[in-house]
mmCIF file of C-alpha atoms in Angstrom:
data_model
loop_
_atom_site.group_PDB
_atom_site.id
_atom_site.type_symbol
_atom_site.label_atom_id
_atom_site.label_comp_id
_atom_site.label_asym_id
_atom_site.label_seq_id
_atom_site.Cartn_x
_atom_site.Cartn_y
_atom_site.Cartn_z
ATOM 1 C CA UNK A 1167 17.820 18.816 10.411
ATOM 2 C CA UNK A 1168 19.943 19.713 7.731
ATOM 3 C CA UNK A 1169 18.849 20.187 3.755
ATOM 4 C CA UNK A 1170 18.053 16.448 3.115
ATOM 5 C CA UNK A 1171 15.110 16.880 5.447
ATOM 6 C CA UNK A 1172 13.402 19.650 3.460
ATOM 7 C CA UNK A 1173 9.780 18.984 4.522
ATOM 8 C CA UNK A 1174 9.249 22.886 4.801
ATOM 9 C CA UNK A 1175 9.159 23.378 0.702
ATOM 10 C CA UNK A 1176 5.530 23.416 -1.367
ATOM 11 C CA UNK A 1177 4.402 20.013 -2.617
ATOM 12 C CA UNK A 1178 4.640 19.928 -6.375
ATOM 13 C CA UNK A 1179 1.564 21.646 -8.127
ATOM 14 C CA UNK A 1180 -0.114 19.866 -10.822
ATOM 15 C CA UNK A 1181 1.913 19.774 -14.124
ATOM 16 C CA UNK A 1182 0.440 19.050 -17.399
ATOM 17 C CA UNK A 1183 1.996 17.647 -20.391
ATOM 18 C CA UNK A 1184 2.129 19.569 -23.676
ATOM 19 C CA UNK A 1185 -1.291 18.102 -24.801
ATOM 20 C CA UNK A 1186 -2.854 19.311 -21.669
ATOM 21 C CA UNK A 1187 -4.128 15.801 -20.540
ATOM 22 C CA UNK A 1188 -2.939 14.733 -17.490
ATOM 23 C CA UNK A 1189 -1.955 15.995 -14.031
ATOM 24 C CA UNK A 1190 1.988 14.437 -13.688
ATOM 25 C CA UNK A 1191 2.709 12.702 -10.082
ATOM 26 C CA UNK A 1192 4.644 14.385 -8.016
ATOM 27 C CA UNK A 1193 6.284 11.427 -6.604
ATOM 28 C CA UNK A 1194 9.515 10.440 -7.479
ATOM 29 C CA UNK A 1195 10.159 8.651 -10.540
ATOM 30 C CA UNK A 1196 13.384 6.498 -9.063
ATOM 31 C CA UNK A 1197 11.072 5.026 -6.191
ATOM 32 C CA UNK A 1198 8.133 2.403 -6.831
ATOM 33 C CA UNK A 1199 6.966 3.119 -2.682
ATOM 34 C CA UNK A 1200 6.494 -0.837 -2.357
ATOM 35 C CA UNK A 1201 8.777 -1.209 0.419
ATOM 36 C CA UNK A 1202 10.867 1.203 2.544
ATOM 37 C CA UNK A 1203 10.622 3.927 5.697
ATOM 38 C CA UNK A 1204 9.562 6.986 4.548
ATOM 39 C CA UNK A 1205 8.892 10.366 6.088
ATOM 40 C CA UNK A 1206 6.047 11.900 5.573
ATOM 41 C CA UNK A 1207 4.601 15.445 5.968
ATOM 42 C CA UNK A 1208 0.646 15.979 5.461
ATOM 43 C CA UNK A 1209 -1.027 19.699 5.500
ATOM 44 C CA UNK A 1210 -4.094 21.096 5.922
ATOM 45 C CA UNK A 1211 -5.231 23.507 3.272
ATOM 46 C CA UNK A 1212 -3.728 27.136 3.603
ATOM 47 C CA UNK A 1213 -1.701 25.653 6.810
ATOM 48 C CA UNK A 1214 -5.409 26.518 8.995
ATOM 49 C CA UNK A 1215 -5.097 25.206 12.526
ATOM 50 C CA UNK A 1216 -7.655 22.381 12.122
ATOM 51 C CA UNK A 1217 -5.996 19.729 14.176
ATOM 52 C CA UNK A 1218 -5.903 21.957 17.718
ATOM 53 C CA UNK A 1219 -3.433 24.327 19.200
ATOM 54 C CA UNK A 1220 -0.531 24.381 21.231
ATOM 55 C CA UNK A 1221 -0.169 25.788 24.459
ATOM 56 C CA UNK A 1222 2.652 26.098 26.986
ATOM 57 C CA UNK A 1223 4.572 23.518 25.091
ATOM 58 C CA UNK A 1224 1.465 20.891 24.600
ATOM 59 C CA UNK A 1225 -0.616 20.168 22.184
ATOM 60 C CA UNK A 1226 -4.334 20.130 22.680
ATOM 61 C CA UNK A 1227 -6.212 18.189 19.633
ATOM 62 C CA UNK A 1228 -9.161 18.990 18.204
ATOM 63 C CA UNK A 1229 -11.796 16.200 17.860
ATOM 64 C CA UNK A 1230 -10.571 16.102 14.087
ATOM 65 C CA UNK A 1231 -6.867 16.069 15.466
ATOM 66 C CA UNK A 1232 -7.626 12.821 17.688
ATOM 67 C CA UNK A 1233 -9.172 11.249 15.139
ATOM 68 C CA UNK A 1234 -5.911 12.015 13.227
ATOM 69 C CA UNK A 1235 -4.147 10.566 15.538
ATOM 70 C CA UNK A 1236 -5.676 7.310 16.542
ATOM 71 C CA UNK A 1237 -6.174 6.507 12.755
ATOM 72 C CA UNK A 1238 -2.240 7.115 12.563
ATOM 73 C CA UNK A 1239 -1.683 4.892 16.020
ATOM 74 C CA UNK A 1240 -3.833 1.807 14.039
ATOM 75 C CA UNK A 1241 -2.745 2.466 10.651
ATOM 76 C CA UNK A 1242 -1.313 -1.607 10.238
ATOM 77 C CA UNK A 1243 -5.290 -2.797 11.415
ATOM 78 C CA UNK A 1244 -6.501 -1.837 7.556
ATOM 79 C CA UNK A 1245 -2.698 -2.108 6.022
ATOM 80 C CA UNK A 1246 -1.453 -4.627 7.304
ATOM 81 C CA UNK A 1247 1.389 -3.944 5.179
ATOM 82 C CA UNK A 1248 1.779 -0.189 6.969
ATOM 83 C CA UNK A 1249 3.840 0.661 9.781
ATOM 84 C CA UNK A 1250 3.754 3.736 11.736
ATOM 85 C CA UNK A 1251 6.538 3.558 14.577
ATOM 86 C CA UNK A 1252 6.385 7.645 15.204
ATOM 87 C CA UNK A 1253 4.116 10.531 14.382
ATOM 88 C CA UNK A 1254 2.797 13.845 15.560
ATOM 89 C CA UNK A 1255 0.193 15.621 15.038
ATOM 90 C CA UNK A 1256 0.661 19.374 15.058
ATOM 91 C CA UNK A 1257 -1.953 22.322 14.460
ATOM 92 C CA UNK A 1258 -1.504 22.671 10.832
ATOM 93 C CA UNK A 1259 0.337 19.146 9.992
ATOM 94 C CA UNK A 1260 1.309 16.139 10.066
ATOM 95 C CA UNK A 1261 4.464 14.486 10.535
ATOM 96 C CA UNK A 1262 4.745 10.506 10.067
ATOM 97 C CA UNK A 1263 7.529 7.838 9.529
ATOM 98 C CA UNK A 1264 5.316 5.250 7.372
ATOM 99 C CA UNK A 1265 7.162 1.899 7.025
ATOM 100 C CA UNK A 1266 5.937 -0.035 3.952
ATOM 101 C CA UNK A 1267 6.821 -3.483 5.214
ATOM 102 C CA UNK A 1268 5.986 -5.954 2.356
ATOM 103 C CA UNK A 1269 6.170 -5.768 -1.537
ATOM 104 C CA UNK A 1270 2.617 -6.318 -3.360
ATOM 105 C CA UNK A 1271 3.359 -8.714 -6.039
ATOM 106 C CA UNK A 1272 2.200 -6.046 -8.369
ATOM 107 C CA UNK A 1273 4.656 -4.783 -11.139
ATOM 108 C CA UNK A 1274 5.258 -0.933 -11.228
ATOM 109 C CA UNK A 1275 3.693 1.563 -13.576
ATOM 110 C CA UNK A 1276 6.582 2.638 -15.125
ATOM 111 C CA UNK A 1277 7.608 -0.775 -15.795
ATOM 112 C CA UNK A 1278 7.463 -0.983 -20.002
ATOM 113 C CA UNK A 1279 9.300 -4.145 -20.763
ATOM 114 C CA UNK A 1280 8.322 -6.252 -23.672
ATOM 115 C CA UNK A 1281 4.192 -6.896 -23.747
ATOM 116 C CA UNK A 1282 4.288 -5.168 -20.061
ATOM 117 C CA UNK A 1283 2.277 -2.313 -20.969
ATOM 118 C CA UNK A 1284 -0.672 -4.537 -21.461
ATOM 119 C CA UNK A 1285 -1.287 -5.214 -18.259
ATOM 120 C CA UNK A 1286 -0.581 -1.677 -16.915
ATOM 121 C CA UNK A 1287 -2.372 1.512 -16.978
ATOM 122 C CA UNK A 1288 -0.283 4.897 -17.787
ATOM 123 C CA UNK A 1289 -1.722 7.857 -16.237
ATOM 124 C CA UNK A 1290 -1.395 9.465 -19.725
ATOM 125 C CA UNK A 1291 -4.296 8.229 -21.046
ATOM 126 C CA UNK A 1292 -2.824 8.344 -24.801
ATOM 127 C CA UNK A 1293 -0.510 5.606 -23.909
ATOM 128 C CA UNK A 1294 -2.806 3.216 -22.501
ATOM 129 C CA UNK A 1295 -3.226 -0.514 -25.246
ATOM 130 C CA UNK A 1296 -7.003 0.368 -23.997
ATOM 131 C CA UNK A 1297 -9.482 1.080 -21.303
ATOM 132 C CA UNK A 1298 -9.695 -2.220 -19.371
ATOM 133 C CA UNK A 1299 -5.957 -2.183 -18.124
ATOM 134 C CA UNK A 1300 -5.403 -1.443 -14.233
ATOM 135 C CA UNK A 1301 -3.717 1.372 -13.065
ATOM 136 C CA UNK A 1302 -1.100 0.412 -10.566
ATOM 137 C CA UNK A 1303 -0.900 2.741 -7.245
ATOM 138 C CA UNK A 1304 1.898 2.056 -4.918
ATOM 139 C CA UNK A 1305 0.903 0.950 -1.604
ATOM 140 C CA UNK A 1306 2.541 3.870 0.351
ATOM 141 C CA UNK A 1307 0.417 6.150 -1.917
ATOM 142 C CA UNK A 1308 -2.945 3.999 -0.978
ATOM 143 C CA UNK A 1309 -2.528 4.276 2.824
ATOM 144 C CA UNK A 1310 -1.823 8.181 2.629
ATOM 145 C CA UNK A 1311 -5.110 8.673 0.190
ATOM 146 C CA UNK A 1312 -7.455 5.806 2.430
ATOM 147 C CA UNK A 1313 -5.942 8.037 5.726
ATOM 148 C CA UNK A 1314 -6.848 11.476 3.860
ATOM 149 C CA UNK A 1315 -10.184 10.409 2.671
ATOM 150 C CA UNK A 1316 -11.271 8.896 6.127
ATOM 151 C CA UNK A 1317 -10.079 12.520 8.146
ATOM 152 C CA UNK A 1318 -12.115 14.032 5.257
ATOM 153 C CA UNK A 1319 -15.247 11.898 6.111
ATOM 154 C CA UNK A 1320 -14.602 12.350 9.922
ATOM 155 C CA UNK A 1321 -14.799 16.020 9.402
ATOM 156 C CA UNK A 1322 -18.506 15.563 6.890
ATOM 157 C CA UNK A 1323 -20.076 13.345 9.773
ATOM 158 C CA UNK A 1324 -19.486 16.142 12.407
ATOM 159 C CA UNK A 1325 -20.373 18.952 10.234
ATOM 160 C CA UNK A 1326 -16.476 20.071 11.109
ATOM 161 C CA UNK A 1327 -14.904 22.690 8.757
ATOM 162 C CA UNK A 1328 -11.701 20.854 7.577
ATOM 163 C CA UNK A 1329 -9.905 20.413 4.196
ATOM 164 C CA UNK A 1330 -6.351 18.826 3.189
ATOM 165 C CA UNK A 1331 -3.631 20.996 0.842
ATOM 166 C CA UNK A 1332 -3.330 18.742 -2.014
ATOM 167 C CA UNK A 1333 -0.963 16.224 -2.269
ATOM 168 C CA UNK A 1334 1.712 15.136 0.522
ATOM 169 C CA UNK A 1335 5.523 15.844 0.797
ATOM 170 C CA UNK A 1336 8.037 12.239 1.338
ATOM 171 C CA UNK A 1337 11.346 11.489 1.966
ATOM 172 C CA UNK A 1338 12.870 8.386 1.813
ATOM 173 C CA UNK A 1339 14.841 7.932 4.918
ATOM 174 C CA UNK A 1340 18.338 6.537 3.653
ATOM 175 C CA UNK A 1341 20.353 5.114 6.949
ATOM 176 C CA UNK A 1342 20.193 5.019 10.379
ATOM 177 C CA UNK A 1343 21.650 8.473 11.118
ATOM 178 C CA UNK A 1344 18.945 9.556 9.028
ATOM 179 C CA UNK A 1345 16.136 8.066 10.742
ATOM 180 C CA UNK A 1346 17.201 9.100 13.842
ATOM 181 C CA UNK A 1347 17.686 12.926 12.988
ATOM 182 C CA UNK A 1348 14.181 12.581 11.785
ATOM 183 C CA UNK A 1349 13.132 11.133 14.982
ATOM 184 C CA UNK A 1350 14.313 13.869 16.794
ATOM 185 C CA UNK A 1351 12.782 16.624 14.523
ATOM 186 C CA UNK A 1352 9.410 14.393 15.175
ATOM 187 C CA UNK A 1353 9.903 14.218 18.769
ATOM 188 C CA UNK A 1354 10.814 17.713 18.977
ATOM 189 C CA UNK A 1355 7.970 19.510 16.965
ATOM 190 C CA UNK A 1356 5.557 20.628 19.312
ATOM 191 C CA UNK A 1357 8.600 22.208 21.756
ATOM 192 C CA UNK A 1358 9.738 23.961 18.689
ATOM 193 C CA UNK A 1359 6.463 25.144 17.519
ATOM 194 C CA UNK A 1360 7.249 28.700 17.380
ATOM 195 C CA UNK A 1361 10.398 28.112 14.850
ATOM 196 C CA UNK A 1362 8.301 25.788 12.707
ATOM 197 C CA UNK A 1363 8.391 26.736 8.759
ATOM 198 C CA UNK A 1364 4.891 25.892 9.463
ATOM 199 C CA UNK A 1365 3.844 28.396 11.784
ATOM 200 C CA UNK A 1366 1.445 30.654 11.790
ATOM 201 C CA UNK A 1367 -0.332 32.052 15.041
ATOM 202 C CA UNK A 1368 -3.105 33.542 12.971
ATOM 203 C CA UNK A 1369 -4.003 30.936 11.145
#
């Protein structure tokens, strides 16, 4: 896949600023996630094999990892605005190209132009004009948390042992050579299980 595809390294741990008062988004800070194809990498906490295992080249899902899976297959039914043309579900992860389709008519964060700030919400708190303005979260980042929180509340209703690694990894997917080199990592993933940066047969 090459080094612009580097879904193997550790999602950003929390940072906090030199007043100790908030936790810093790992996203990045040249991207507002309103529109755009993005690949996505999800894992479990400590890379444990919630989501099933793989055998003979196939992978058998857990109840948690189908209902992984069919919440990723009918992702646009609650977002409309959310596109998921590919995925896979492995024992440990999750691999997703999420296509945010349409712009929300909502202006970014880290816009501060003239009286802009009014309206928005930092995430430092010590910038904020005052408690009553919105904080703005792009829409790529409120599928991934909805899609989180419902596995997590899948997992409570069964009484099934299951917990996320914080945060998620993404890459924006530039061009079309790019998308299809991710397509074929995608594709690919459950044949190629046993090279995975994400394996772990004890887990």
């Amino acid at each position: 896949m090459g080094n612009r595809i580097n879904d193997c390294r550790d999602v950003p741990s929390a940072r906090i600023n030199e007043n100790g008062q908030y936790r810093k988004t790992p996203r990045a800070p040249f991207l507002n996630y309103e529109e755009g194809s993005y690949f996505i990498t999800i894992c479990t906490k400590d890379k444990k094999h919630y989501f099933g295992h793989i055998t003979y080249g196939t992978m058998q899902l857990s109840s948690i990892g189908e209902y992984c899976s069919e919440q990723l297959s009918n992702a646009s039914a609650l977002f409309p605005e959310i596109e998921i043309p590919l995925f896979v579900v492995m024992p440990n992860h999750i691999h997703a190209i999420v296509c945010v389709n349409k712009r929300r008519n909502v202006p970014s964060a880290r816009m501060v132009e003239n009286d802009d700030l009014r309206n928005l919400r930092s995430p430092n708190f010590c910038f904020r004009p005052d408690d009553t303005c919105q904080r703005h979260v792009p829409t790529l980042s409120r599928y991934i948390n909805s899609f989180k929180g419902s596995v997590t509340k899948f997992a409570r209703r069964h009484n099934v042992d299951f917990a996320w690694q914080n945060r998620y990894h993404d890459h924006l997917i530039h061009n079309t050579h790019d998308s299809n080199n991710i397509a074929e990592y995608i594709e690919n993933n459950v044949a190629r299980w046993g090279h995975d940066c994400f394996y772990n047969e004890n887990a």
